[in-house]
PDB file of C-alpha atoms in Angstrom:
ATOM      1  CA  UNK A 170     116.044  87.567  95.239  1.00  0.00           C
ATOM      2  CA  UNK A 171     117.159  88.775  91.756  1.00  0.00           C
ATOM      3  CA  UNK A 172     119.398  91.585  91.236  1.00  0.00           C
ATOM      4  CA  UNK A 173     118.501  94.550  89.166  1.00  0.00           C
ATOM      5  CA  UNK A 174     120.601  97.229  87.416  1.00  0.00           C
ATOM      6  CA  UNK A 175     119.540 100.714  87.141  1.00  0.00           C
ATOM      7  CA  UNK A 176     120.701 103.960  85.428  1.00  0.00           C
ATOM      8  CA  UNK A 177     122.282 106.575  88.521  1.00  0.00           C
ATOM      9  CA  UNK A 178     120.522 109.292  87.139  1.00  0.00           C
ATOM     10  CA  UNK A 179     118.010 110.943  84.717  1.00  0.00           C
ATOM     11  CA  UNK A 180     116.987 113.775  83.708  1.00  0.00           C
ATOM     12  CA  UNK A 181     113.711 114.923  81.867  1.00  0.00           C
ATOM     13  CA  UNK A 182     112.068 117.754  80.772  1.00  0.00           C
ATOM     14  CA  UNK A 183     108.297 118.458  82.403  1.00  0.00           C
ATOM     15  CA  UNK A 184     105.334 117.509  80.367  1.00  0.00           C
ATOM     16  CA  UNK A 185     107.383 115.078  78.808  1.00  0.00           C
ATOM     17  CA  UNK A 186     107.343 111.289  78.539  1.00  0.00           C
ATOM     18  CA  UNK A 187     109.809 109.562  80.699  1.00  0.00           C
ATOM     19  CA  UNK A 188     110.849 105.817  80.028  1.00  0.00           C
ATOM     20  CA  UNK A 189     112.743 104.553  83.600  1.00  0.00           C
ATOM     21  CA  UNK A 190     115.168 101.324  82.437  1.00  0.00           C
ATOM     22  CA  UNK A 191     115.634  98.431  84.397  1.00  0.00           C
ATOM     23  CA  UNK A 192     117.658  94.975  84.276  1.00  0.00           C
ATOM     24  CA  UNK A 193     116.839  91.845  85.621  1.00  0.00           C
ATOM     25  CA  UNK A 194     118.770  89.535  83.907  1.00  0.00           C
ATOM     26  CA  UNK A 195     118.682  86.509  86.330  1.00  0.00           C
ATOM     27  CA  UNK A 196     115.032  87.114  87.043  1.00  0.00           C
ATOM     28  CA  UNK A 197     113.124  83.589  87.835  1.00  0.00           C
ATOM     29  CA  UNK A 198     109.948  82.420  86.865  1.00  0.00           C
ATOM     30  CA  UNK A 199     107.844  83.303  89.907  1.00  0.00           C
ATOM     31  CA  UNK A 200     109.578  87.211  90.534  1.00  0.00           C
ATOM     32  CA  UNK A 201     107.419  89.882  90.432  1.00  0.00           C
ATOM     33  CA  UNK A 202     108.788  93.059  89.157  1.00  0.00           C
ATOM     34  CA  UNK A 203     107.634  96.025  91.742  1.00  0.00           C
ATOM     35  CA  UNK A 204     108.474  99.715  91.444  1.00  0.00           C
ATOM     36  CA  UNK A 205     108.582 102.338  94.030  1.00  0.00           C
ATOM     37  CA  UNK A 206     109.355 105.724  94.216  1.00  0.00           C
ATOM     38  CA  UNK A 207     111.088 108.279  96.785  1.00  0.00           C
ATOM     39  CA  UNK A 208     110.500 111.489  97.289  1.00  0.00           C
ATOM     40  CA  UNK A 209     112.941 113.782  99.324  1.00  0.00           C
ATOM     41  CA  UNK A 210     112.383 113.317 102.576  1.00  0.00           C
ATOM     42  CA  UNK A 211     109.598 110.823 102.430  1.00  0.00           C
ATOM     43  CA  UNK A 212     109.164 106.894 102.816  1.00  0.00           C
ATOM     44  CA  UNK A 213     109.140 104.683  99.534  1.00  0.00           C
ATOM     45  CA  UNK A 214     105.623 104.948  97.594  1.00  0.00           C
ATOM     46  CA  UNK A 215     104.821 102.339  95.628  1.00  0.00           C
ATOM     47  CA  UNK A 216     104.088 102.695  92.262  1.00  0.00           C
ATOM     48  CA  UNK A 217     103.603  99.333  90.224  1.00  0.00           C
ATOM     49  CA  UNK A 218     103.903  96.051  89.855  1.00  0.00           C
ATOM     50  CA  UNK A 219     103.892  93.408  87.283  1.00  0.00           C
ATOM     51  CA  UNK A 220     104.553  89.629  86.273  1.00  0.00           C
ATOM     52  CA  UNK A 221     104.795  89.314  82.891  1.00  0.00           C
ATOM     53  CA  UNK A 222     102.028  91.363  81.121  1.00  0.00           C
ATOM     54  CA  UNK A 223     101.953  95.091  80.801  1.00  0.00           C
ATOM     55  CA  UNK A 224     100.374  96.640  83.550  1.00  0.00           C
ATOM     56  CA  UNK A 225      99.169 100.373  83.615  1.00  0.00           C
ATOM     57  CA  UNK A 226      97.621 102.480  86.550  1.00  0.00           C
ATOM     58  CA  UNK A 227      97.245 106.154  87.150  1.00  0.00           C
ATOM     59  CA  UNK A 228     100.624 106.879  87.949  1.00  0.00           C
ATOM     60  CA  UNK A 229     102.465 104.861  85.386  1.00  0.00           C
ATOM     61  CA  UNK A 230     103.022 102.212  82.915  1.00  0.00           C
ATOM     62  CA  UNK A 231     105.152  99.061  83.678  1.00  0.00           C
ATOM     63  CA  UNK A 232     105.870  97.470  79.997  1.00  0.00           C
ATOM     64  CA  UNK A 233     107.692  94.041  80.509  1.00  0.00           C
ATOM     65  CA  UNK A 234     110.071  92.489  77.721  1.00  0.00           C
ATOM     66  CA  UNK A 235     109.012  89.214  76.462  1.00  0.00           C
ATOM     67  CA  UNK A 236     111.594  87.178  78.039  1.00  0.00           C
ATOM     68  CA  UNK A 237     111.471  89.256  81.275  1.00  0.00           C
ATOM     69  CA  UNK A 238     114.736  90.162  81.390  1.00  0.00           C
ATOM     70  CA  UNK A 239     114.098  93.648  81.324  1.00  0.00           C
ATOM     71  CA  UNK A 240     110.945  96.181  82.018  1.00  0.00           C
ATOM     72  CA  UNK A 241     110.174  99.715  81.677  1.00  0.00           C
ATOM     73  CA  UNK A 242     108.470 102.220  84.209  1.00  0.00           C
ATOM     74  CA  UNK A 243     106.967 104.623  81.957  1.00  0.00           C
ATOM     75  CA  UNK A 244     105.683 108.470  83.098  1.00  0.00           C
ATOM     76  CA  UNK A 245     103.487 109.489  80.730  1.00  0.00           C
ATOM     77  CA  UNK A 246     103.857 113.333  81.652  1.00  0.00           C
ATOM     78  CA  UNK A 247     106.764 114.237  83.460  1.00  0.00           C
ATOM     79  CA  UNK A 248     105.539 117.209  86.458  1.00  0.00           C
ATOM     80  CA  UNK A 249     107.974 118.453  88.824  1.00  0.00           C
ATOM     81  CA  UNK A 250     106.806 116.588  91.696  1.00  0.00           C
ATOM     82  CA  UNK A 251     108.047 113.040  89.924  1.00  0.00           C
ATOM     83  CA  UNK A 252     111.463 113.902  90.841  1.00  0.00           C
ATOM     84  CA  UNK A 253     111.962 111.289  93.011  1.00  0.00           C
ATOM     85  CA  UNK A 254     114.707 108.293  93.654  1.00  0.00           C
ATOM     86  CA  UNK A 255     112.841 105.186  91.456  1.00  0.00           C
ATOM     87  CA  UNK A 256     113.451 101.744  92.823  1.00  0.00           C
ATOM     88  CA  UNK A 257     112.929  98.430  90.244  1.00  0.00           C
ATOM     89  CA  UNK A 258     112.452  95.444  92.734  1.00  0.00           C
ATOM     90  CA  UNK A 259     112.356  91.903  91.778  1.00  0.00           C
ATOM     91  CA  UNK A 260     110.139  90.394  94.683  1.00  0.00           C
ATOM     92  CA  UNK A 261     109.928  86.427  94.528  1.00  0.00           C
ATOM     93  CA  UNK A 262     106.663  86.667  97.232  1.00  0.00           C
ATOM     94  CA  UNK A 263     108.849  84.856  99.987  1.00  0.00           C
ATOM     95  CA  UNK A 264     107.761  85.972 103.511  1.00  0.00           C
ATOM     96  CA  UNK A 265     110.345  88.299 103.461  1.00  0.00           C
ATOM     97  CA  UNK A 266     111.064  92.229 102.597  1.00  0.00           C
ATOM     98  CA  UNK A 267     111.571  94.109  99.125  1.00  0.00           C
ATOM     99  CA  UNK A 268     115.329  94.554  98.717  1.00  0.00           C
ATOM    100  CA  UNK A 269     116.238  98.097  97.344  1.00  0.00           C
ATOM    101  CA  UNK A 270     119.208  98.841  95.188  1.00  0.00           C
ATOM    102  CA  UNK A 271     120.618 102.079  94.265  1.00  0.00           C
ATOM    103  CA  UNK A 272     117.508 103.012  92.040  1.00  0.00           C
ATOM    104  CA  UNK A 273     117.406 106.183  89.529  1.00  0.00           C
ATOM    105  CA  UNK A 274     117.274 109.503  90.693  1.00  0.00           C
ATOM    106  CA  UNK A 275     115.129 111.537  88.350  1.00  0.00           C
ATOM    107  CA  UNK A 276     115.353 115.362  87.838  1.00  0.00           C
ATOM    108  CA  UNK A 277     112.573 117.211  86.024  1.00  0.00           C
ATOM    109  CA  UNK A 278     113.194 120.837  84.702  1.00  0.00           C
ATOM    110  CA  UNK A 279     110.746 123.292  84.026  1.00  0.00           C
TER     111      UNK A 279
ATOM    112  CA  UNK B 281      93.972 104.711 100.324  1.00  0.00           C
ATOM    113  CA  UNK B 282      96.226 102.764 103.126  1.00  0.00           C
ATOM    114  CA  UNK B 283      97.515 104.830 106.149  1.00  0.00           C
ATOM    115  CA  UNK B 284     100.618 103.770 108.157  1.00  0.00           C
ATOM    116  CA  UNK B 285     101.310 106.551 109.877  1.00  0.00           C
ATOM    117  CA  UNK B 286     104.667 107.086 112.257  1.00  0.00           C
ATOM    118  CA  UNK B 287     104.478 108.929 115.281  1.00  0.00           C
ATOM    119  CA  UNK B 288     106.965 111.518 115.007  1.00  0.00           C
ATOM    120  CA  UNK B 289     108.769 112.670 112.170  1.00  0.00           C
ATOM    121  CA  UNK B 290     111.796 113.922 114.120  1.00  0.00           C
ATOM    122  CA  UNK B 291     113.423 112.677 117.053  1.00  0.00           C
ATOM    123  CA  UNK B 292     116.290 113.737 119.322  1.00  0.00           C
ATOM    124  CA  UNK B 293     117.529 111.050 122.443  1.00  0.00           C
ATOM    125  CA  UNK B 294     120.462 110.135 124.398  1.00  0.00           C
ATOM    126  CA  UNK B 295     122.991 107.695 124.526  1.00  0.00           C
ATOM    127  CA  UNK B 296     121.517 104.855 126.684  1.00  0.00           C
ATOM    128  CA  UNK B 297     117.825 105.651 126.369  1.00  0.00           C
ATOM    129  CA  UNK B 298     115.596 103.521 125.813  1.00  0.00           C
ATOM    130  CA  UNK B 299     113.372 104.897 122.537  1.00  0.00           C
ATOM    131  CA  UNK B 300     110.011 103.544 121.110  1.00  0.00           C
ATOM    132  CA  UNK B 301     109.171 104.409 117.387  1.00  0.00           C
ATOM    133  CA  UNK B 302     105.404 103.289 117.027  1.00  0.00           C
ATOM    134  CA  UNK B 303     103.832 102.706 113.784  1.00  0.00           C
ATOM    135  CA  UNK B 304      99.882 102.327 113.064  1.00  0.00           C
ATOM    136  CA  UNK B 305      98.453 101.102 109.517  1.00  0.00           C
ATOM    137  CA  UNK B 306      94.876 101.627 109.451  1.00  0.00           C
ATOM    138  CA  UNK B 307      94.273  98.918 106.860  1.00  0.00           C
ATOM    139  CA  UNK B 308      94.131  95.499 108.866  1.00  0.00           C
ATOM    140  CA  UNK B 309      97.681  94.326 107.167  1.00  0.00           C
ATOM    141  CA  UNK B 310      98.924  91.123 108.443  1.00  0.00           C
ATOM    142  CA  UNK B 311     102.794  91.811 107.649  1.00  0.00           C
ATOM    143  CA  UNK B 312     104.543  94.794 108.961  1.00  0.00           C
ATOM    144  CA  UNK B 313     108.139  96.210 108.616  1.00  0.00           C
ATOM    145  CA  UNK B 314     110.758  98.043 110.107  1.00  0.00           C
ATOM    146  CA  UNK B 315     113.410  99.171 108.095  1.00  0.00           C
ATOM    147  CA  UNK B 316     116.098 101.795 108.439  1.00  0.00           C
ATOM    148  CA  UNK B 317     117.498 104.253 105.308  1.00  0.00           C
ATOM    149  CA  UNK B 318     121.159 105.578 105.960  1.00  0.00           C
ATOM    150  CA  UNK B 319     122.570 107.433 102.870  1.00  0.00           C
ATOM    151  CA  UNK B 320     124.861 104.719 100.587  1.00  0.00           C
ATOM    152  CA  UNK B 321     123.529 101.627 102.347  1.00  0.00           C
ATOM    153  CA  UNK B 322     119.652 101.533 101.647  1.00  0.00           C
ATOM    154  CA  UNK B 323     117.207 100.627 103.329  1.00  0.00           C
ATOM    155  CA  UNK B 324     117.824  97.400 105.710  1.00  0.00           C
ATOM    156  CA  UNK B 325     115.490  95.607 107.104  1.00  0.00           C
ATOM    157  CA  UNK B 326     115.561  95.446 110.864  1.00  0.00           C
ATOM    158  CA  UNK B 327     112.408  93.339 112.020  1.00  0.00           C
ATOM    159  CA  UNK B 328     109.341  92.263 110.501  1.00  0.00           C
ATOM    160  CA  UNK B 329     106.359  90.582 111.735  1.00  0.00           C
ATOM    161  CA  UNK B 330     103.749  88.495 109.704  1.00  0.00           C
ATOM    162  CA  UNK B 331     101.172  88.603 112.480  1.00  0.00           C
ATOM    163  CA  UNK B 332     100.118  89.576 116.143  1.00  0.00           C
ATOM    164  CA  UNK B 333     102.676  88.193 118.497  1.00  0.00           C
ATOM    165  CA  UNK B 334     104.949  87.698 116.061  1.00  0.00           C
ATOM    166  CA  UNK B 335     108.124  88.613 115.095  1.00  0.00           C
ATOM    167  CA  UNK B 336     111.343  87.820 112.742  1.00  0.00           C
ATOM    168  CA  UNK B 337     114.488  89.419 112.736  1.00  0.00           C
ATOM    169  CA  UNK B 338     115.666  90.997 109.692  1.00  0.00           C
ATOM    170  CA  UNK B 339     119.293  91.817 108.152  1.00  0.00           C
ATOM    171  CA  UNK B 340     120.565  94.054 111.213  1.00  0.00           C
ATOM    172  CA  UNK B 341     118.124  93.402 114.652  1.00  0.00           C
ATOM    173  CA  UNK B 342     121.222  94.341 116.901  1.00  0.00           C
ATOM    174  CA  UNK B 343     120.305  96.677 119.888  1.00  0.00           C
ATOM    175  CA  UNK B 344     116.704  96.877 118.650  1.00  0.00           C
ATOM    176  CA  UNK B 345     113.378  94.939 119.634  1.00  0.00           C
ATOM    177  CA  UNK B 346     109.620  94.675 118.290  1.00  0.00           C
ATOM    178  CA  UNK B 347     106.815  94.553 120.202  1.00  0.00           C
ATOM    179  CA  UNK B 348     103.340  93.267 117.970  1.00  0.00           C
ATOM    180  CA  UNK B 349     100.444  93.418 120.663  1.00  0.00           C
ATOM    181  CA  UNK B 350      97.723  94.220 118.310  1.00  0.00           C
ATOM    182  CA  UNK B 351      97.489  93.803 114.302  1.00  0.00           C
ATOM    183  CA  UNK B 352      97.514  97.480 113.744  1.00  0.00           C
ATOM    184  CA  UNK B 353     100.587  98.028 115.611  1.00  0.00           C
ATOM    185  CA  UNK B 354     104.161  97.272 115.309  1.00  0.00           C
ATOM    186  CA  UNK B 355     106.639  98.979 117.778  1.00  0.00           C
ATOM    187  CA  UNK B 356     110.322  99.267 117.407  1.00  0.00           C
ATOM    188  CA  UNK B 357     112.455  99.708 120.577  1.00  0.00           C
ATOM    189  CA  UNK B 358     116.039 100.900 120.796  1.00  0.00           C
ATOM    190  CA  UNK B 359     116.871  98.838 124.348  1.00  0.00           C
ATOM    191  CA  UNK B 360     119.842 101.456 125.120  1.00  0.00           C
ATOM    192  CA  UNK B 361     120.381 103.974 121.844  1.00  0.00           C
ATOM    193  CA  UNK B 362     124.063 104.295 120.536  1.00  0.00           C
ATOM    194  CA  UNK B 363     124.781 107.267 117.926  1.00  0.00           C
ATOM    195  CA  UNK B 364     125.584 104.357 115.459  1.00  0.00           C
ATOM    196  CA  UNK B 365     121.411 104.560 115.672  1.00  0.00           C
ATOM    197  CA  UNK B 366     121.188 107.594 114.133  1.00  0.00           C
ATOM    198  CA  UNK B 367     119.027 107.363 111.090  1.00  0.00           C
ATOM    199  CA  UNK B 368     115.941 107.339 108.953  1.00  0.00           C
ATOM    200  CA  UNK B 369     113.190 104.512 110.418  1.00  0.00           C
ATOM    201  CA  UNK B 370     110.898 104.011 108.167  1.00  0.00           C
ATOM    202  CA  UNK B 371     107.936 101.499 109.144  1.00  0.00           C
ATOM    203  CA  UNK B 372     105.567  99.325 106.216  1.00  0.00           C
ATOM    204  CA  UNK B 373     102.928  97.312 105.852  1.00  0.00           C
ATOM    205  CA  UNK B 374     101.384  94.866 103.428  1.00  0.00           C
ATOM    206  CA  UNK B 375      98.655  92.528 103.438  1.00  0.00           C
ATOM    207  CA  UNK B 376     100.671  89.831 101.940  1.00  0.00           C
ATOM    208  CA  UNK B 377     103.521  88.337 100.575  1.00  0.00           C
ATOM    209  CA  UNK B 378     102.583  89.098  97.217  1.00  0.00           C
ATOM    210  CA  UNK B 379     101.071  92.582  97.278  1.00  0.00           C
ATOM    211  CA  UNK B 380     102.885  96.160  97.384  1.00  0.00           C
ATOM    212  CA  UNK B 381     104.256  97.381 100.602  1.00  0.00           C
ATOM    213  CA  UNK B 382     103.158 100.614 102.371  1.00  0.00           C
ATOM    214  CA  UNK B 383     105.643 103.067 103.680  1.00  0.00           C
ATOM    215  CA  UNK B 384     105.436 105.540 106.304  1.00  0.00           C
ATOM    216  CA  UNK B 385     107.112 108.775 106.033  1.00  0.00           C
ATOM    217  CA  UNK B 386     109.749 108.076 108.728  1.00  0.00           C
ATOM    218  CA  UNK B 387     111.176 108.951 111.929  1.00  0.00           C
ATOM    219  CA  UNK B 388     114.420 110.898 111.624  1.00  0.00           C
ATOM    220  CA  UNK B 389     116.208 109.879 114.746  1.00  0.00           C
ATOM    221  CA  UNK B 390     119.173 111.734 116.052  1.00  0.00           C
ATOM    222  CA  UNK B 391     120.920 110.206 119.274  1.00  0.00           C
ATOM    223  CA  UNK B 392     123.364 112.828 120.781  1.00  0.00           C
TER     224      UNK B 392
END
């Protein structure tokens, strides 16, 4: 699978929008792009996924660049409990499991 | 909403016991998962199974076994625990390949 790059670490304020950046560079044509969160002391939740279109739910956006070498997990209002480690996961549907990097850790202040 | 529920949350055991971590999803997944989350390396992916019966190891299946008797069940055993098993096990589930995974909210094991 694909590799993605990640910020360490943001920070946002609450009620605020939050834009999550992701790289995926070497992504091929049949990768999905999956996001999942993690909250302390909690298993992996998933968020979203996406191919190629913009995809929205009611936890977040996904927006997807044209040539798919990037994508954005969008919060549309940041509340404490979104602080949370954010993983971007390239998943080509093989039989096998998600691969997690480092991911983003995001802090919300009051 | 999917459940995959984990039957403890914390665990304490001794070296050279044998330990069972059970997991249950309630949402008649075909592909389960057994990972485990130490800080700095991840999570790594110890077994997985795409249906009853059976089984595939993952990245690190040393010292551990799975045991898939029924769909909604996926057992992890620790054949004779080491403290180098001390970790976060988290168990998922997903109906399949191409659809979202579903976490559990771990067993904190602690072998003394």
């Amino acid at each position: 699978d694909a590799k993605t790059t990640q910020p360490n670490s943001m920070e946002s304020n609450e009620e605020e929008p939050v834009h999550l950046p992701c790289n995926h560079s070497t992504i091929s044509g049949t990768d999905y792009i999956h996001w999942y969160r993690q909250l302390p002391s909690q298993g992996p939740e998933y968020v979203i996924h996406g191919l190629t279109s913009n995809v929205n739910n009611r936890m977040a956006s996904l927006a997807i660049a044209e040539d798919r070498k990037s994508s954005t997990l969008i919060l549309h209002r940041a509340t404490l409990r979104d602080a949370a480690v954010y993983y971007c996961i390239l998943f080509g549907g093989s039989q096998g499991n998600l691969i997690f990097g480092k991911g983003t850790k995001l802090s919300v202040k009051p | 909403d999917v459940k995959v529920t984990q039957s403890s949350r914390y665990l304490v055991k001794r070296t050279g016991e044998k330990v069972f971590l059970e997991c249950v999803q309630d949402m008649d997944h075909e592909n389960m998962f057994w990972y485990r989350q130490d800080p700095g390396l991840g999570l790594r992916l110890i077994y997985f199974s795409y249906d009853v019966k059976m089984k595939e190891k993952g990245d690190i299946p040393e010292g551990y076994s799975v045991s898939r008797e029924k769909k909604e069940r996926f057992s992890l055993i620790l054949e004779s625990a080491s403290t180098n098993q001390t970790s976060m096990y988290l168990c998922a589930s997903r109906w399949d390949r191409i659809l979202p995974q579903h976490f559990g909210d771990g067993t904190r094991l602690s072998i003394l």
